[in-house]
Amino acid sequence: MLSSIVGPPTASLASKQYVTKLTGYARFPASTPTMSDFRAVPTPADAQPDAYPHIYVKDTDAELPSFQTVGFGRYSSFQPLASGGSAQLRTCRDKTLGRTVVMKTLHPHLANNAYMQSRFLREARVTAQLQHPVTVPVYDLGRDTEDRLYFTMKKVEGETVRGIIERQAKGDEQALAHFGLERMLGVLVQVCNGLAYAHAHGVVHRDVKPENILVGAFGEAVLLDWGVAKVWADEESEQDARIMEHQILTDVNQRPGTPLYMSPEQVRGGSDQIDARTDVYSAGAVLYEVLTLTEPLRGKQVHETFQKIINEMPAPPRERAPNRQIPAALADIALKAMAKQPGDRFQTIDEMIEAIRSFRGRALESAE
């Protein structure tokens, strides 16, 4: 259980040794690194768990008082960016710091929807509290002059993994050349490292999919949309957390596109069964699609997709895409991550990272 591996935010000797180990490998020695050096680069599993304070519902879902508009006046020059079912994205100018940021604002018709407000606040606060390279820095949270919730964040540039896969599936030579398998594995490892960091804080993303992974110009990855993340309750807020969980599960089951990457336990709707291995499943589904350029399981309707997720394994990647020259080891990693029973998957996202890293190490050895 995640709660058993997360303690108070104290910096132990093991944590300091982990940081020393990590920074020591941030710059390679003068000599050429050996394969043992390559494998020794640490993962979050090397760190002492007590370095990661637990994030609770009371930290993410607390209401924001109405007409708290003090900070809104610092923003100007609004330009529309995108609009979804629950919120609008705009770029704007932060006059205080002289920079362009992105503002996400809850739609007016949701102003009295307590669940959607809680979900919006959770996304802002979880993203802000998970200070990791794969999360977008959040700068501000408040209400605008019309009393609508908003938060501002860093403007990030890039292309989603969904866009990359779609271009590759169409035979786009630039996409195939620029986003080769090694680079896409690097992106996935970055995302998995971010998930490991979140899991150490007691947070499960629950919506890992190609649409929510952004790839920057230099190969950096960003994991978006923490609005349906699962956070655990302390004793005081346990009842409110269970109500929120029920509403989130109902909402997720109806979201178009998302079911393709849901784990069997998500489809069944059992909140108590959802833990870090749920994200392992979704990461495996993303890896499957990166390898094959096709979705693992899809029915003609959402209900049929759910039945496939519960009852069927996807076709082996090398059979699904025989012309893609998919390494057998990577195909096995994807299928293990997508096992129907959580106990048959990688038990932590770190185990999946290590499996991918071992494959990359063997590939490097064979290329020498």
PDB file of C-alpha atoms in Angstrom, residues 124-294:
ATOM      1  CA  ALA A 124      -4.348  23.045  -9.700  1.00  0.00           C
ATOM      2  CA  ARG A 125      -3.081  22.030  -6.275  1.00  0.00           C
ATOM      3  CA  VAL A 126      -1.857  18.538  -7.130  1.00  0.00           C
ATOM      4  CA  THR A 127       0.053  19.932 -10.108  1.00  0.00           C
ATOM      5  CA  ALA A 128       1.485  22.700  -7.929  1.00  0.00           C
ATOM      6  CA  GLN A 129       2.520  20.378  -5.102  1.00  0.00           C
ATOM      7  CA  LEU A 130       4.154  17.779  -7.359  1.00  0.00           C
ATOM      8  CA  GLN A 131       7.229  19.814  -8.192  1.00  0.00           C
ATOM      9  CA  HIS A 132       8.828  17.556 -10.779  1.00  0.00           C
ATOM     10  CA  PRO A 133      10.172  18.148 -14.312  1.00  0.00           C
ATOM     11  CA  VAL A 134       7.188  16.354 -15.889  1.00  0.00           C
ATOM     12  CA  THR A 135       4.594  18.561 -14.180  1.00  0.00           C
ATOM     13  CA  VAL A 136       3.779  22.071 -15.374  1.00  0.00           C
ATOM     14  CA  PRO A 137       4.739  24.741 -12.802  1.00  0.00           C
ATOM     15  CA  VAL A 138       1.612  26.407 -11.373  1.00  0.00           C
ATOM     16  CA  TYR A 139       2.015  30.069 -10.459  1.00  0.00           C
ATOM     17  CA  ASP A 140      -1.292  31.290  -9.076  1.00  0.00           C
ATOM     18  CA  LEU A 141      -4.772  30.152  -8.023  1.00  0.00           C
ATOM     19  CA  GLY A 142      -7.727  32.458  -7.487  1.00  0.00           C
ATOM     20  CA  ARG A 143     -10.987  33.859  -8.792  1.00  0.00           C
ATOM     21  CA  ASP A 144     -11.446  36.371 -11.583  1.00  0.00           C
ATOM     22  CA  THR A 145     -13.676  39.452 -11.532  1.00  0.00           C
ATOM     23  CA  GLU A 146     -16.668  37.257 -12.447  1.00  0.00           C
ATOM     24  CA  ASP A 147     -15.904  34.942  -9.499  1.00  0.00           C
ATOM     25  CA  ARG A 148     -14.760  32.098 -11.766  1.00  0.00           C
ATOM     26  CA  LEU A 149     -11.967  29.825 -10.551  1.00  0.00           C
ATOM     27  CA  TYR A 150      -8.687  30.119 -12.440  1.00  0.00           C
ATOM     28  CA  PHE A 151      -5.086  29.087 -12.125  1.00  0.00           C
ATOM     29  CA  THR A 152      -2.050  30.184 -14.075  1.00  0.00           C
ATOM     30  CA  MET A 153       0.828  28.018 -15.184  1.00  0.00           C
ATOM     31  CA  LYS A 154       3.901  27.961 -17.350  1.00  0.00           C
ATOM     32  CA  LYS A 155       3.318  28.101 -21.081  1.00  0.00           C
ATOM     33  CA  VAL A 156       4.773  24.905 -22.515  1.00  0.00           C
ATOM     34  CA  GLU A 157       5.426  24.246 -26.181  1.00  0.00           C
ATOM     35  CA  GLY A 158       5.420  20.879 -27.875  1.00  0.00           C
ATOM     36  CA  GLU A 159       3.412  18.099 -29.466  1.00  0.00           C
ATOM     37  CA  THR A 160       1.384  15.434 -27.732  1.00  0.00           C
ATOM     38  CA  VAL A 161       2.311  11.784 -28.057  1.00  0.00           C
ATOM     39  CA  ARG A 162      -1.118  11.365 -29.647  1.00  0.00           C
ATOM     40  CA  GLY A 163      -0.160  13.795 -32.417  1.00  0.00           C
ATOM     41  CA  ILE A 164       3.190  12.064 -32.931  1.00  0.00           C
ATOM     42  CA  ILE A 165       1.603   8.605 -33.161  1.00  0.00           C
ATOM     43  CA  GLU A 166      -1.045   9.807 -35.602  1.00  0.00           C
ATOM     44  CA  ARG A 167       1.586  11.351 -37.870  1.00  0.00           C
ATOM     45  CA  GLN A 168       3.718   8.218 -37.728  1.00  0.00           C
ATOM     46  CA  ALA A 169       0.713   6.013 -38.514  1.00  0.00           C
ATOM     47  CA  LYS A 170       0.148   8.092 -41.657  1.00  0.00           C
ATOM     48  CA  GLY A 171       3.739   7.488 -42.738  1.00  0.00           C
ATOM     49  CA  ASP A 172       4.996  10.990 -41.961  1.00  0.00           C
ATOM     50  CA  GLU A 173       8.733  10.611 -42.611  1.00  0.00           C
ATOM     51  CA  GLN A 174       9.660  13.556 -40.403  1.00  0.00           C
ATOM     52  CA  ALA A 175       7.753  12.123 -37.440  1.00  0.00           C
ATOM     53  CA  LEU A 176       9.183   8.638 -37.996  1.00  0.00           C
ATOM     54  CA  ALA A 177      12.737   9.963 -38.198  1.00  0.00           C
ATOM     55  CA  HIS A 178      12.564  12.598 -35.470  1.00  0.00           C
ATOM     56  CA  PHE A 179      10.672  10.473 -32.952  1.00  0.00           C
ATOM     57  CA  GLY A 180      12.394   7.118 -33.286  1.00  0.00           C
ATOM     58  CA  LEU A 181      11.902   4.314 -30.792  1.00  0.00           C
ATOM     59  CA  GLU A 182      14.831   5.320 -28.589  1.00  0.00           C
ATOM     60  CA  ARG A 183      13.566   8.872 -28.258  1.00  0.00           C
ATOM     61  CA  MET A 184      10.017   7.751 -27.494  1.00  0.00           C
ATOM     62  CA  LEU A 185      11.316   5.354 -24.847  1.00  0.00           C
ATOM     63  CA  GLY A 186      13.150   8.289 -23.312  1.00  0.00           C
ATOM     64  CA  VAL A 187       9.898  10.241 -23.208  1.00  0.00           C
ATOM     65  CA  LEU A 188       8.070   7.332 -21.586  1.00  0.00           C
ATOM     66  CA  VAL A 189      10.791   6.875 -18.972  1.00  0.00           C
ATOM     67  CA  GLN A 190      10.514  10.567 -18.079  1.00  0.00           C
ATOM     68  CA  VAL A 191       6.765  10.182 -17.631  1.00  0.00           C
ATOM     69  CA  CYS A 192       7.241   7.045 -15.530  1.00  0.00           C
ATOM     70  CA  ASN A 193       9.765   8.841 -13.336  1.00  0.00           C
ATOM     71  CA  GLY A 194       7.179  11.565 -12.792  1.00  0.00           C
ATOM     72  CA  LEU A 195       4.600   8.937 -11.882  1.00  0.00           C
ATOM     73  CA  ALA A 196       7.032   7.347  -9.430  1.00  0.00           C
ATOM     74  CA  TYR A 197       7.468  10.758  -7.810  1.00  0.00           C
ATOM     75  CA  ALA A 198       3.690  11.211  -7.605  1.00  0.00           C
ATOM     76  CA  HIS A 199       3.196   7.719  -6.175  1.00  0.00           C
ATOM     77  CA  ALA A 200       5.777   8.449  -3.491  1.00  0.00           C
ATOM     78  CA  HIS A 201       3.586  11.396  -2.484  1.00  0.00           C
ATOM     79  CA  GLY A 202       0.490   9.188  -2.424  1.00  0.00           C
ATOM     80  CA  VAL A 203      -0.976  10.433  -5.720  1.00  0.00           C
ATOM     81  CA  VAL A 204      -2.208   8.233  -8.598  1.00  0.00           C
ATOM     82  CA  HIS A 205      -2.708  10.075 -11.913  1.00  0.00           C
ATOM     83  CA  ARG A 206      -5.482   7.787 -13.265  1.00  0.00           C
ATOM     84  CA  ASP A 207      -5.562   9.357 -16.730  1.00  0.00           C
ATOM     85  CA  VAL A 208      -2.223   8.538 -18.380  1.00  0.00           C
ATOM     86  CA  LYS A 209      -2.759   8.523 -22.140  1.00  0.00           C
ATOM     87  CA  PRO A 210      -1.035   9.841 -25.278  1.00  0.00           C
ATOM     88  CA  GLU A 211      -3.192  12.988 -25.288  1.00  0.00           C
ATOM     89  CA  ASN A 212      -1.882  13.919 -21.843  1.00  0.00           C
ATOM     90  CA  ILE A 213       1.826  13.571 -22.649  1.00  0.00           C
ATOM     91  CA  LEU A 214       3.478  16.576 -24.265  1.00  0.00           C
ATOM     92  CA  VAL A 215       6.916  16.298 -25.890  1.00  0.00           C
ATOM     93  CA  GLY A 216       9.020  19.446 -26.126  1.00  0.00           C
ATOM     94  CA  ALA A 217      11.498  20.444 -28.799  1.00  0.00           C
ATOM     95  CA  PHE A 218      14.409  18.958 -26.849  1.00  0.00           C
ATOM     96  CA  GLY A 219      12.708  15.689 -25.952  1.00  0.00           C
ATOM     97  CA  GLU A 220      11.468  16.822 -22.560  1.00  0.00           C
ATOM     98  CA  ALA A 221       8.166  15.289 -21.463  1.00  0.00           C
ATOM     99  CA  VAL A 222       5.268  16.900 -19.610  1.00  0.00           C
ATOM    100  CA  LEU A 223       2.397  14.927 -18.077  1.00  0.00           C
ATOM    101  CA  LEU A 224      -0.823  16.941 -18.177  1.00  0.00           C
ATOM    102  CA  ASP A 225      -4.297  16.808 -16.594  1.00  0.00           C
ATOM    103  CA  TRP A 226      -4.137  15.797 -12.943  1.00  0.00           C
ATOM    104  CA  GLY A 227      -7.826  16.638 -12.517  1.00  0.00           C
ATOM    105  CA  VAL A 228      -8.924  13.054 -11.783  1.00  0.00           C
ATOM    106  CA  ALA A 229      -5.868  12.123  -9.735  1.00  0.00           C
ATOM    107  CA  LYS A 230      -6.541   9.953  -6.717  1.00  0.00           C
ATOM    108  CA  VAL A 231      -5.357  11.366  -3.422  1.00  0.00           C
ATOM    109  CA  TRP A 232      -5.844   9.624  -0.117  1.00  0.00           C
ATOM    110  CA  ALA A 233      -7.869  10.970   2.762  1.00  0.00           C
ATOM    111  CA  ASP A 234      -6.780  11.497   6.303  1.00  0.00           C
ATOM    112  CA  GLU A 235      -9.279  10.470   8.979  1.00  0.00           C
ATOM    113  CA  GLU A 236     -10.895  13.918   9.217  1.00  0.00           C
ATOM    114  CA  SER A 237     -11.787  14.198   5.521  1.00  0.00           C
ATOM    115  CA  GLU A 238     -12.360  10.515   4.721  1.00  0.00           C
ATOM    116  CA  GLN A 239     -16.117  10.847   4.134  1.00  0.00           C
ATOM    117  CA  ASP A 240     -15.762  13.805   1.757  1.00  0.00           C
ATOM    118  CA  ALA A 241     -13.016  11.965  -0.117  1.00  0.00           C
ATOM    119  CA  ARG A 242     -15.236   8.925  -0.693  1.00  0.00           C
ATOM    120  CA  ILE A 243     -17.995  11.134  -2.121  1.00  0.00           C
ATOM    121  CA  MET A 244     -15.465  12.758  -4.459  1.00  0.00           C
ATOM    122  CA  GLU A 245     -14.145   9.345  -5.502  1.00  0.00           C
ATOM    123  CA  HIS A 246     -17.617   8.132  -6.459  1.00  0.00           C
ATOM    124  CA  GLN A 247     -18.234  11.216  -8.585  1.00  0.00           C
ATOM    125  CA  ILE A 248     -14.837  10.973 -10.276  1.00  0.00           C
ATOM    126  CA  LEU A 249     -15.346   7.304 -11.145  1.00  0.00           C
ATOM    127  CA  THR A 250     -18.775   8.039 -12.624  1.00  0.00           C
ATOM    128  CA  ASP A 251     -17.362  10.938 -14.635  1.00  0.00           C
ATOM    129  CA  VAL A 252     -14.324   9.028 -15.910  1.00  0.00           C
ATOM    130  CA  ASN A 253     -16.505   6.175 -17.170  1.00  0.00           C
ATOM    131  CA  GLN A 254     -18.279   8.662 -19.437  1.00  0.00           C
ATOM    132  CA  ARG A 255     -15.294  10.564 -20.775  1.00  0.00           C
ATOM    133  CA  PRO A 256     -14.733   9.971 -24.495  1.00  0.00           C
ATOM    134  CA  GLY A 257     -11.335   8.508 -25.339  1.00  0.00           C
ATOM    135  CA  THR A 258     -10.200   7.887 -21.762  1.00  0.00           C
ATOM    136  CA  PRO A 259     -11.623   4.324 -21.480  1.00  0.00           C
ATOM    137  CA  LEU A 260      -9.015   3.075 -23.963  1.00  0.00           C
ATOM    138  CA  TYR A 261      -6.302   3.449 -21.313  1.00  0.00           C
ATOM    139  CA  MET A 262      -8.269   2.534 -18.200  1.00  0.00           C
ATOM    140  CA  SER A 263      -7.261  -0.487 -16.171  1.00  0.00           C
ATOM    141  CA  PRO A 264      -9.738  -3.297 -15.470  1.00  0.00           C
ATOM    142  CA  GLU A 265     -10.111  -2.119 -11.873  1.00  0.00           C
ATOM    143  CA  GLN A 266     -11.011   1.374 -13.086  1.00  0.00           C
ATOM    144  CA  VAL A 267     -13.609  -0.064 -15.448  1.00  0.00           C
ATOM    145  CA  ARG A 268     -15.154  -2.049 -12.603  1.00  0.00           C
ATOM    146  CA  GLY A 269     -15.412   1.141 -10.583  1.00  0.00           C
ATOM    147  CA  GLY A 270     -13.765  -0.042  -7.398  1.00  0.00           C
ATOM    148  CA  SER A 271     -12.023   2.982  -5.903  1.00  0.00           C
ATOM    149  CA  ASP A 272     -10.466   0.916  -3.119  1.00  0.00           C
ATOM    150  CA  GLN A 273      -8.740  -1.278  -5.731  1.00  0.00           C
ATOM    151  CA  ILE A 274      -7.018   1.637  -7.458  1.00  0.00           C
ATOM    152  CA  ASP A 275      -3.381   2.178  -6.570  1.00  0.00           C
ATOM    153  CA  ALA A 276      -0.069   2.855  -8.315  1.00  0.00           C
ATOM    154  CA  ARG A 277      -0.482  -0.279 -10.445  1.00  0.00           C
ATOM    155  CA  THR A 278      -3.389   1.434 -12.194  1.00  0.00           C
ATOM    156  CA  ASP A 279      -0.902   3.935 -13.640  1.00  0.00           C
ATOM    157  CA  VAL A 280       1.393   1.025 -14.530  1.00  0.00           C
ATOM    158  CA  TYR A 281      -1.404  -0.408 -16.684  1.00  0.00           C
ATOM    159  CA  SER A 282      -1.996   2.901 -18.475  1.00  0.00           C
ATOM    160  CA  ALA A 283       1.725   3.442 -19.043  1.00  0.00           C
ATOM    161  CA  GLY A 284       1.856  -0.040 -20.561  1.00  0.00           C
ATOM    162  CA  ALA A 285      -1.034   0.848 -22.873  1.00  0.00           C
ATOM    163  CA  VAL A 286       0.841   3.965 -24.004  1.00  0.00           C
ATOM    164  CA  LEU A 287       3.979   1.879 -24.627  1.00  0.00           C
ATOM    165  CA  TYR A 288       1.883  -0.605 -26.637  1.00  0.00           C
ATOM    166  CA  GLU A 289       0.619   2.192 -28.864  1.00  0.00           C
ATOM    167  CA  VAL A 290       4.089   3.710 -29.260  1.00  0.00           C
ATOM    168  CA  LEU A 291       5.310   0.308 -30.457  1.00  0.00           C
ATOM    169  CA  THR A 292       2.409  -0.628 -32.736  1.00  0.00           C
ATOM    170  CA  LEU A 293       0.889   2.769 -33.643  1.00  0.00           C
ATOM    171  CA  THR A 294      -2.496   1.217 -32.833  1.00  0.00           C
TER     172      THR A 294
END
